[in-house]
PDB file of C-alpha atoms in Angstrom:
ATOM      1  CA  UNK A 184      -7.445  -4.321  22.364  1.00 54.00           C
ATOM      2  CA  UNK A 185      -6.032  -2.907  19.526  1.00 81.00           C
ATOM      3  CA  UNK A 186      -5.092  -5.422  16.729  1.00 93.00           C
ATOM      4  CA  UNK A 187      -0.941  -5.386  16.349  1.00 96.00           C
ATOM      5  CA  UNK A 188       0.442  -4.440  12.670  1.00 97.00           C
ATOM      6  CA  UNK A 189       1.042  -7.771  11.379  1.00 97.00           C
ATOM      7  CA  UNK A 190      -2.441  -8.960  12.220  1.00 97.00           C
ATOM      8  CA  UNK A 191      -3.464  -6.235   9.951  1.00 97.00           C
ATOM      9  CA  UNK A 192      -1.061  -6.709   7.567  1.00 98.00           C
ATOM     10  CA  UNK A 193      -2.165 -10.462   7.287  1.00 98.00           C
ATOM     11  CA  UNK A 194      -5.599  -9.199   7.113  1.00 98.00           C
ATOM     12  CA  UNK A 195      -4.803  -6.565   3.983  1.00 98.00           C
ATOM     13  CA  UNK A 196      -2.558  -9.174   2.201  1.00 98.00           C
ATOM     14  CA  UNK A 197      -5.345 -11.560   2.099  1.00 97.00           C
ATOM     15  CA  UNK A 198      -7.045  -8.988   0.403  1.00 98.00           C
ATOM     16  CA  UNK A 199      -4.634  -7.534  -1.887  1.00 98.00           C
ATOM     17  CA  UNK A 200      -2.809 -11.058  -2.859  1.00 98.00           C
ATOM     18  CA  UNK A 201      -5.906 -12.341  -5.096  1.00 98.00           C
ATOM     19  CA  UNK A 202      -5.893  -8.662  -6.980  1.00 98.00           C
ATOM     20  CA  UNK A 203      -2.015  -8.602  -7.578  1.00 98.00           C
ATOM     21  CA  UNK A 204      -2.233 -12.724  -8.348  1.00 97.00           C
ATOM     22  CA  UNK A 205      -4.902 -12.185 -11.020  1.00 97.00           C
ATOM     23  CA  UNK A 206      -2.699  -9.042 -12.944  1.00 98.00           C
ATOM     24  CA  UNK A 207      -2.834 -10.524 -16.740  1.00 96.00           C
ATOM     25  CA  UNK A 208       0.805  -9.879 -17.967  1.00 96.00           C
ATOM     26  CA  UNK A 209      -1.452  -8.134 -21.258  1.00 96.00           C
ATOM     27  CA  UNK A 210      -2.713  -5.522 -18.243  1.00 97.00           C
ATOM     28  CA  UNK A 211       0.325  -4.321 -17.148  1.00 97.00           C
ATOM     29  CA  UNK A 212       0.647  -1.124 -19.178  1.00 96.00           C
ATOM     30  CA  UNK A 213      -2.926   0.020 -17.870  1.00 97.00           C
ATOM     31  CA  UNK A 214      -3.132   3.488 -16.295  1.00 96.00           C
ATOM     32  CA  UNK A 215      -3.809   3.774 -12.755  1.00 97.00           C
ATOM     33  CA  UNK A 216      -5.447   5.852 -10.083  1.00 96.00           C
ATOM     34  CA  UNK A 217      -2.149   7.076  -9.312  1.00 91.00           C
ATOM     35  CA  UNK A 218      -0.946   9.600 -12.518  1.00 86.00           C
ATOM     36  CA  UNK A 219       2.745   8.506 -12.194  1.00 89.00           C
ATOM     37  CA  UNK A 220       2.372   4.915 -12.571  1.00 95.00           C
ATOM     38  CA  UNK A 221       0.562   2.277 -15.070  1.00 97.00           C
ATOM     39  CA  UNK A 222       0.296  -0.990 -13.282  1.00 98.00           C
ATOM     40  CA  UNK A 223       3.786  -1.999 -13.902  1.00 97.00           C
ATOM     41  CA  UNK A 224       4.905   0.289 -12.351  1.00 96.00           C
ATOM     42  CA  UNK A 225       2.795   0.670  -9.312  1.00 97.00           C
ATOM     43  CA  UNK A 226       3.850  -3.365  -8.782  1.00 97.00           C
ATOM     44  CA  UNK A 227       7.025  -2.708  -8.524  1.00 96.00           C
ATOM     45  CA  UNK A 228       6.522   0.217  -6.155  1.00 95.00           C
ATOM     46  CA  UNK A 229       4.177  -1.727  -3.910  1.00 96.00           C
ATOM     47  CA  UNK A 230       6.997  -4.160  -4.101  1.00 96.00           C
ATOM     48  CA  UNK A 231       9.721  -1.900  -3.264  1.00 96.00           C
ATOM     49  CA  UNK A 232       7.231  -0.505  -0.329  1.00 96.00           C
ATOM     50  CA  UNK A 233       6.882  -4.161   1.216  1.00 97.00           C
ATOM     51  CA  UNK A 234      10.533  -4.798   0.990  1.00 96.00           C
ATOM     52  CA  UNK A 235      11.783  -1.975   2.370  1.00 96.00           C
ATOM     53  CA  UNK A 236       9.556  -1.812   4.948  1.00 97.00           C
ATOM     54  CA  UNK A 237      10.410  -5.470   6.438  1.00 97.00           C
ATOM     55  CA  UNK A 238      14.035  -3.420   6.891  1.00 96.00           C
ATOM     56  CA  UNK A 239      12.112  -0.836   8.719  1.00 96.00           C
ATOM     57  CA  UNK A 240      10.656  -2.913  10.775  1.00 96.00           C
ATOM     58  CA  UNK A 241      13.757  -4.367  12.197  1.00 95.00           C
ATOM     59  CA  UNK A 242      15.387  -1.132  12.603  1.00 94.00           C
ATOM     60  CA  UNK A 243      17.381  -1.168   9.360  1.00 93.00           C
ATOM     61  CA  UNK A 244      17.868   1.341   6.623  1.00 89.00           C
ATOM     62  CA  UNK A 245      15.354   1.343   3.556  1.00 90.00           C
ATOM     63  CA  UNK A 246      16.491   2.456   0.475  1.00 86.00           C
ATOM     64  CA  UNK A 247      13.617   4.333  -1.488  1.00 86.00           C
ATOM     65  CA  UNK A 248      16.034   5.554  -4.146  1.00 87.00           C
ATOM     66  CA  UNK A 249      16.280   2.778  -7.000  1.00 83.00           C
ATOM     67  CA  UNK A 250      13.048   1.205  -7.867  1.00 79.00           C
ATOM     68  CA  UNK A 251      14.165  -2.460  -9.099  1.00 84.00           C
ATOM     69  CA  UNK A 252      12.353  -4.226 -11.980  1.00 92.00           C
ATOM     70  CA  UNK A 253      10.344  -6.640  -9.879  1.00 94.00           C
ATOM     71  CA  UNK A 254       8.441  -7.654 -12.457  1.00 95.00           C
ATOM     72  CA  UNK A 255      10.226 -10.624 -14.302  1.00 94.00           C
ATOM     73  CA  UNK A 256       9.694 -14.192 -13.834  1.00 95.00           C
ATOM     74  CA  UNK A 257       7.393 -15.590 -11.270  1.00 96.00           C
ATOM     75  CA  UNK A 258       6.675 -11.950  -9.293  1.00 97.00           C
ATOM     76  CA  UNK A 259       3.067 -12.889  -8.341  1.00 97.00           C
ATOM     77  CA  UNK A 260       4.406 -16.375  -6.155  1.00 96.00           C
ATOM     78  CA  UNK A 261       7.538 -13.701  -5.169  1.00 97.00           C
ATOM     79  CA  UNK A 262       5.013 -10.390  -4.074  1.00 97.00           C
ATOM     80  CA  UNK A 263       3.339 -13.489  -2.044  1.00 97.00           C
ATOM     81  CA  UNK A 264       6.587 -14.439  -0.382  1.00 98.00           C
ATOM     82  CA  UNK A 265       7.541 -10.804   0.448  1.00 97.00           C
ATOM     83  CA  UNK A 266       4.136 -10.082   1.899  1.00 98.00           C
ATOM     84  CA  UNK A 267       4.547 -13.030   4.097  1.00 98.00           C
ATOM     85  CA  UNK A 268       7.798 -11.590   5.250  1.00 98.00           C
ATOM     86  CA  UNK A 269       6.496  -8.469   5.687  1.00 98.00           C
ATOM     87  CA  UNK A 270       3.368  -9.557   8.210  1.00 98.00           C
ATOM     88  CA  UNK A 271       5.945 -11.954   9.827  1.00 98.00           C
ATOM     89  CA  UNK A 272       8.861  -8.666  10.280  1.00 98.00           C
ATOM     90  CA  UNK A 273       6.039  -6.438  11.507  1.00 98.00           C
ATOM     91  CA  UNK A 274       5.350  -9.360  14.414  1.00 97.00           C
ATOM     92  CA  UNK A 275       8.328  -9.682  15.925  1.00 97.00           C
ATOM     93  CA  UNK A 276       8.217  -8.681  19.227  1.00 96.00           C
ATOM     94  CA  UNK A 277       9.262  -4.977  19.800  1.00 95.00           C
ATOM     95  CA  UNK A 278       8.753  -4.340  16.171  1.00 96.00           C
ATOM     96  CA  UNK A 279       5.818  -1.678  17.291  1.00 95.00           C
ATOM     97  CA  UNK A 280       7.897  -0.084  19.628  1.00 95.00           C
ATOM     98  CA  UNK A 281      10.290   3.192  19.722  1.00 95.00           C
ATOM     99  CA  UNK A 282      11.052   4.454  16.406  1.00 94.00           C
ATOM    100  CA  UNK A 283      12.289   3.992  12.990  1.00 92.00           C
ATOM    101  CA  UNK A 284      13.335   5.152   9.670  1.00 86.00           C
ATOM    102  CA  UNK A 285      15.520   8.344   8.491  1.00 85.00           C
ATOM    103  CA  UNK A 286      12.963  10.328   9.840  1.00 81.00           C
ATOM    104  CA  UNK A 287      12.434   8.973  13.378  1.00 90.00           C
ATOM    105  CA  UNK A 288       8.746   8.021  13.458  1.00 91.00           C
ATOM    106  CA  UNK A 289       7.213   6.309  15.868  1.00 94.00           C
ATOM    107  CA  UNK A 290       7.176   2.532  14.564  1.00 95.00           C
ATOM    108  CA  UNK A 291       3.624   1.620  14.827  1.00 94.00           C
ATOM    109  CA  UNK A 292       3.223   4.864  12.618  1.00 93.00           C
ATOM    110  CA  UNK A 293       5.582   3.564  10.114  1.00 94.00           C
ATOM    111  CA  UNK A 294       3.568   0.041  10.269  1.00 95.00           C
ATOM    112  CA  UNK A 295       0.595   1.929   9.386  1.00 94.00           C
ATOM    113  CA  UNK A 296       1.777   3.430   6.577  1.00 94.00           C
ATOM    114  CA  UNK A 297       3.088   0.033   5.022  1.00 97.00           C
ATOM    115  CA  UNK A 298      -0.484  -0.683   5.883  1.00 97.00           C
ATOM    116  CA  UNK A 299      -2.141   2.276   4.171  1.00 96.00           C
ATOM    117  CA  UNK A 300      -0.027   1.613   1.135  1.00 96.00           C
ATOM    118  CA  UNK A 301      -0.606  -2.329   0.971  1.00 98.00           C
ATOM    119  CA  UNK A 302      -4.054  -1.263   1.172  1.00 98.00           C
ATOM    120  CA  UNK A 303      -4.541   1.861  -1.142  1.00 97.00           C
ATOM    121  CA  UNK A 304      -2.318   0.228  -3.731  1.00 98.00           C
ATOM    122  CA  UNK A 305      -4.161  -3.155  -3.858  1.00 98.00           C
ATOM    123  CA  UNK A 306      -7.676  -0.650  -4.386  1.00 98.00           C
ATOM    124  CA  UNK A 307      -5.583   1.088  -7.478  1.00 98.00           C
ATOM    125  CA  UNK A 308      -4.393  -1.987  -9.173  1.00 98.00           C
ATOM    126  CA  UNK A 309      -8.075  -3.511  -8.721  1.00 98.00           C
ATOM    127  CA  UNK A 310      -9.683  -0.317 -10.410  1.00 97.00           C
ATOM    128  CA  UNK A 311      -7.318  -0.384 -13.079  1.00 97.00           C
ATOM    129  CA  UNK A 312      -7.681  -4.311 -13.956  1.00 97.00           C
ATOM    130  CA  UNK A 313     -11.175  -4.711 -13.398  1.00 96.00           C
ATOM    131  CA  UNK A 314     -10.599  -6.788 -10.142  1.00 97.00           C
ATOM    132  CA  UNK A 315     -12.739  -7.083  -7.179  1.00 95.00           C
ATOM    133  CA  UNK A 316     -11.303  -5.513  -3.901  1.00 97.00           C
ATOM    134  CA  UNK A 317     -13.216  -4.840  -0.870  1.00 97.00           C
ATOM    135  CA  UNK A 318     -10.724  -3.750   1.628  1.00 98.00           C
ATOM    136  CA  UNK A 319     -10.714  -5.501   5.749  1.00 97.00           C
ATOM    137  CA  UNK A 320     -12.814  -3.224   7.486  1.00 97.00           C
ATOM    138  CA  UNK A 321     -10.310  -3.322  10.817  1.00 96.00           C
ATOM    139  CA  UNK A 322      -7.864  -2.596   8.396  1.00 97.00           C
ATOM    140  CA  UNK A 323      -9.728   0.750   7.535  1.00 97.00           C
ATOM    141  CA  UNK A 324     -10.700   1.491  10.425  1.00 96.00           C
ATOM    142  CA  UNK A 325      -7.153   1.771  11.679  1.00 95.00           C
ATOM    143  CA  UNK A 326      -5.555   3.017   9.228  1.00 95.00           C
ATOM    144  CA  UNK A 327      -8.217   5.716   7.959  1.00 95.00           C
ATOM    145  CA  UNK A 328      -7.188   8.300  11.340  1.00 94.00           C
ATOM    146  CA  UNK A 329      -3.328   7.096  10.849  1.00 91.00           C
ATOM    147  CA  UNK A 330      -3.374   8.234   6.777  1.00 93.00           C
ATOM    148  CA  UNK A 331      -5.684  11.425   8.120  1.00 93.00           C
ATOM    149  CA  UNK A 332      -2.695  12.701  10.441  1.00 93.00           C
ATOM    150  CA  UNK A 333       0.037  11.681   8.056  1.00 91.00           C
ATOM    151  CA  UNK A 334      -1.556  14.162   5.218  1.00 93.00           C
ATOM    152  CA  UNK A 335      -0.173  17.432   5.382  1.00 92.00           C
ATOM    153  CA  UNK A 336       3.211  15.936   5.624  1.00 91.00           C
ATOM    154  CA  UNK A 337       2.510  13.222   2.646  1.00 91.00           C
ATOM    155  CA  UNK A 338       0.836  15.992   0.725  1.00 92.00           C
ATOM    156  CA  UNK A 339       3.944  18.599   1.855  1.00 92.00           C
ATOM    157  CA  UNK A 340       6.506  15.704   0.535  1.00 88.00           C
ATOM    158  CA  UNK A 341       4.280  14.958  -2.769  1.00 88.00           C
ATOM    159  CA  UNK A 342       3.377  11.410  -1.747  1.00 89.00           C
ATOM    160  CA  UNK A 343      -0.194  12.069  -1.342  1.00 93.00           C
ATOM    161  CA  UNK A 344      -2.155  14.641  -3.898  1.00 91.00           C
ATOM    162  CA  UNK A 345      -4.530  17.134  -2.331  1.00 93.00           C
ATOM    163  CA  UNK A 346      -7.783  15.981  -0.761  1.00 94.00           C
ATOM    164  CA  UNK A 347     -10.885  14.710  -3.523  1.00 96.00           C
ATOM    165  CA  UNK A 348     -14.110  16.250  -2.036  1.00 96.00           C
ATOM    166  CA  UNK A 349     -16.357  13.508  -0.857  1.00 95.00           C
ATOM    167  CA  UNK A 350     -20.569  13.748   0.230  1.00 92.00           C
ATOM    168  CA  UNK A 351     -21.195  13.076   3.997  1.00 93.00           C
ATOM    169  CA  UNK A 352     -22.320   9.818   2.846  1.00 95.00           C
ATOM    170  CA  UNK A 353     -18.863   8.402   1.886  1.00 96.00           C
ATOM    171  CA  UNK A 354     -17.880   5.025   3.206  1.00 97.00           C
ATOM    172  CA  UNK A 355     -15.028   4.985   5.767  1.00 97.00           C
ATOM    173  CA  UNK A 356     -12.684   3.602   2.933  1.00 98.00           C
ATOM    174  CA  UNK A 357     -13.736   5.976   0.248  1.00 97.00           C
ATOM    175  CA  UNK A 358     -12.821   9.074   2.626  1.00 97.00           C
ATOM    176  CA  UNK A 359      -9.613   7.331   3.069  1.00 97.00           C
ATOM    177  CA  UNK A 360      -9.001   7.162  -0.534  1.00 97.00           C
ATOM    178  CA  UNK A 361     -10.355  11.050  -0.516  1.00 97.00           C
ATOM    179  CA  UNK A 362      -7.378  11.892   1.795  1.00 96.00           C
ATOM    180  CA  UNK A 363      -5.174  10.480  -0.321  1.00 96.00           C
ATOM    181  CA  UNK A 364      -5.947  12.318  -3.255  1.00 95.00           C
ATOM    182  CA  UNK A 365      -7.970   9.397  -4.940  1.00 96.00           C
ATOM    183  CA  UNK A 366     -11.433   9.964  -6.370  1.00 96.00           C
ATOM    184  CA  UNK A 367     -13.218   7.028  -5.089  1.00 96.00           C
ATOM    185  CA  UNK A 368     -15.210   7.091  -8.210  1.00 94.00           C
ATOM    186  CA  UNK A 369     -12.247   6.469 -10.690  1.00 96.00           C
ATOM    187  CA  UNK A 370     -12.307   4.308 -13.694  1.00 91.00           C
ATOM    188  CA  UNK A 371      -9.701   3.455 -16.544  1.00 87.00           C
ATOM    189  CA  UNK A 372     -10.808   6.038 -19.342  1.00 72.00           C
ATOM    190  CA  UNK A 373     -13.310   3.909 -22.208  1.00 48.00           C
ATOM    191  CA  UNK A 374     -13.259   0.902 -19.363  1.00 45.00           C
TER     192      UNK A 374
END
């Protein structure tokens, strides 16, 4: 049987919580993968991601338009916490049914892309701080076909950049990175 979203949520937060936990305050101004964001930055929008998609998950509005400061005091212990309560929104019962969100997805889609993000993002903050990440392989094995379907529409609405060309040998999560726009190869430049 297919695993439900929060099972693979819990499985991707084990595996992103050690890489956002070991973030050295002195790293935080670090480019990224992602162009648009040094690791600050992408924290706080992988917070604002796990937040507003615990409202999504219980059929609430998300508000994607003001990106708080989440990073001030303890945010590690907090990013912990709001992973928690994302895993434990995404298993309520129903939550992988009908739809949700402004744009009427179905909601196990909408899971999956909390799941692609929690995932990608954790990858992007571990190549930019020098942190080991090695991603579930369920985890990438469901969401790889999900992000693969999403892509003209993430790439049409600017979320994802166009495709990196990958070999034939590429592991399953480096063509999922390649769909994303990622070069699976990337490193900090002079790191």
């Amino acid at each position: 049987m297919t695993q439900t979203i929060s099972e693979l949520l819990e499985a991707a937060a084990d595996r992103a919580l050690p890489v956002v936990r070991g973030i050295d305050d002195g790293q935080l101004d670090r480019r990224t993968p992602c162009a648009e964001y040094d690791v600050r930055a992408l924290v706080n929008h992988l917070f604002q991601v796990v937040v507003n998609f615990q409202a999504l998950a219980a059929r609430e509005e998300a508000d994607f338009s003001q990106e708080p400061d989440f990073v001030t005091g303890d945010w590690r212990g907090r990013f912990g916490a709001e992973t928690a309560r994302l895993v434990e929104a995404w298993g309520v019962p129903g939550a992988e049914e009908g739809t949700t969100g402004q744009m009427g997805l179905p909601a196990r889609t909408v899971g999956l892309m909390v799941l692609g993000d929690l995932t990608v993002h954790a990858w992007d903050l571990a190549r930019a701080t020098g942190a080991e990440f090695t991603p579930d392989p369920g985890v990438v094995e469901e969401v790889g076909p999900g992000l693969a379907a999403l892509a003209p529409q993430a790439r049409e609405m600017k979320v994802f950049g166009e495709p990196f060309p990958v070999g034939a040998g590429a592991t399953a999560f480096e063509r999922v990175l390649a769909v994303t726009g990622r070069d699976p190869g990337w490193c900090p430049a002079g790191g």
